[in-house]
């Protein structure tokens, strides 16, 4: 349920940019969501359906681009995707690792008419 | 004709802007704000109560409580004699900047030095919602296990201090302190770290000393 305030935010940003661009209607949104951002597509979709009603973005399609979590090992420099719960470096076993992608959550672009 | 308009905006921006407004207000009234986060039952309330007892003769304190785990938490904090407000989170899984903004007018900020927030018990959602506080504190606990930094990296990366509570239970759990610390160090190098027990009081001296250092530095620059 924590997606609600995010969807409010998405709608606000969408309408701002649509207005600036002189849009009659917003037909689609491109969202980028990292694997580690704990955002559920279905919940976003659900709240979007409710919140966008009566706006120029009503019914706009949501396109989700999922970014997988990728870690980099500080000890050997190896980069690797998150494999289940195992975070240690698969090459050298180090746990001195850092998330380098996978926590993003942004509105990349909107399609307008 | 359909055309694409680039946006590239962070969804957390609206909350971040409100958090900044909270921060500006707190800076104006010279109130140092602390946000305690943890999973349910890790010991946020217990740690906060000890912290209040240690600080209440030196600073003017106030607290707000958003934890759902127990509606009694605000009462426990109020029982220490400091002004305490229960935040109505409407059943959500985190506090956000709006809830804090709505709670701030209920507190006499110009006459408060330190403002303590107990966030909702959750290791995922609160990490994404800045409140506008001066320090975010994570209370981890031994029974949760030593792998939590690896599973909740966003939370561990976003805090300025980490307490590992319930160290009195270390003999009874397979908790590898070294593995835990390595995970923390990878995510948040140099993070202030305090192993404590809210049950026995062990380790709290270091935490109080560090926290007082932060508060005094803030109050000094705020006064100057
Ligand atoms: N053994 C032990 N138990 C603790 C400690 N700190 C808290 N507890 C217990 O853990 C439970 C949850 O504590 P509480 O402060 O309410 O956690 P919160 O839900 O994070 O606010 C309570 O039963 C406390 O008595 C500790 O350091 N050691
Ligand atoms: Mg509590
Ligand atoms: Zn490695």
CSV table of N, CA and C and ligand atoms in Angstrom, one decimal, chain B residues 39-46 67 73 76 118 165-166 168-169 197-199, ligand 1:
chain,number,residue,atom,x,y,z
B,39,UNK,N,12.9,-2.5,12.4
B,39,UNK,CA,11.8,-3.4,12.2
B,39,UNK,C,11.0,-3.5,13.5
B,40,UNK,N,9.8,-4.0,13.4
B,40,UNK,CA,8.9,-4.0,14.6
B,40,UNK,C,9.6,-4.9,15.7
B,41,UNK,N,9.6,-4.3,16.9
B,41,UNK,CA,10.1,-5.1,18.0
B,41,UNK,C,11.6,-5.1,18.2
B,42,UNK,N,12.3,-4.3,17.4
B,42,UNK,CA,13.8,-4.3,17.5
B,42,UNK,C,14.2,-3.5,18.8
B,43,UNK,N,13.3,-2.6,19.2
B,43,UNK,CA,13.6,-1.9,20.5
B,43,UNK,C,13.6,-0.4,20.3
B,44,UNK,N,13.0,0.1,19.3
B,44,UNK,CA,13.0,1.6,19.1
B,44,UNK,C,12.5,2.3,20.4
B,45,UNK,N,11.3,1.9,20.9
B,45,UNK,CA,10.7,2.6,22.0
B,45,UNK,C,11.6,2.4,23.2
B,46,UNK,N,12.2,1.2,23.5
B,46,UNK,CA,13.1,1.0,24.6
B,46,UNK,C,14.3,1.9,24.5
B,67,UNK,N,4.7,4.6,15.4
B,67,UNK,CA,4.8,3.1,15.3
B,67,UNK,C,3.4,2.5,15.6
B,73,UNK,N,3.0,3.1,22.7
B,73,UNK,CA,4.3,3.7,22.6
B,73,UNK,C,4.3,5.2,23.0
B,76,UNK,N,4.0,5.6,26.6
B,76,UNK,CA,5.3,5.3,27.3
B,76,UNK,C,6.2,6.5,27.2
B,118,UNK,N,9.7,8.4,16.5
B,118,UNK,CA,9.7,7.0,16.4
B,118,UNK,C,8.9,6.6,15.1
B,165,UNK,N,20.9,-3.4,19.0
B,165,UNK,CA,20.3,-3.6,20.3
B,165,UNK,C,20.2,-5.0,20.6
B,166,UNK,N,19.9,-5.3,21.9
B,166,UNK,CA,19.8,-6.6,22.4
B,166,UNK,C,21.0,-7.4,22.4
B,168,UNK,N,22.6,-8.3,24.8
B,168,UNK,CA,22.6,-9.2,25.9
B,168,UNK,C,22.2,-10.6,25.4
B,169,UNK,N,21.6,-10.7,24.2
B,169,UNK,CA,21.1,-12.0,23.7
B,169,UNK,C,22.2,-12.6,22.8
B,197,UNK,N,22.4,-2.7,24.8
B,197,UNK,CA,21.3,-3.4,25.3
B,197,UNK,C,20.4,-2.5,26.0
B,198,UNK,N,19.2,-2.3,25.5
B,198,UNK,CA,18.2,-1.5,26.2
B,198,UNK,C,17.7,-2.2,27.5
B,199,UNK,N,18.0,-3.5,27.6
B,199,UNK,CA,17.6,-4.2,28.8
B,199,UNK,C,18.6,-3.9,30.0
C,1,LIG,N1,16.5,-9.0,25.8
C,1,LIG,C1,16.3,-7.8,25.3
C,1,LIG,N2,15.0,-7.4,25.0
C,1,LIG,C2,14.8,-6.1,24.6
C,1,LIG,C3,15.8,-5.2,24.5
C,1,LIG,N3,15.3,-4.0,24.0
C,1,LIG,C4,14.0,-4.2,23.9
C,1,LIG,N4,13.7,-5.5,24.3
C,1,LIG,C5,12.3,-6.1,24.3
C,1,LIG,O1,11.9,-6.2,22.9
C,1,LIG,C6,10.5,-5.9,22.8
C,1,LIG,C7,10.2,-4.8,21.8
C,1,LIG,O2,10.7,-3.6,22.3
C,1,LIG,P1,10.2,-2.2,21.9
C,1,LIG,O3,11.1,-1.1,22.5
C,1,LIG,O4,8.7,-2.0,22.1
C,1,LIG,O5,10.4,-2.3,20.3
C,1,LIG,P2,9.8,-1.4,19.1
C,1,LIG,O6,8.7,-2.1,18.5
C,1,LIG,O7,11.0,-1.3,18.1
C,1,LIG,O8,9.5,0.0,19.6
C,1,LIG,C8,10.0,-5.6,24.2
C,1,LIG,O9,9.5,-6.8,24.8
C,1,LIG,C9,11.3,-5.2,24.9
C,1,LIG,O10,11.2,-5.5,26.3
C,1,LIG,C10,17.2,-5.6,24.8
C,1,LIG,O11,18.2,-4.9,24.7
C,1,LIG,N5,17.3,-6.9,25.2
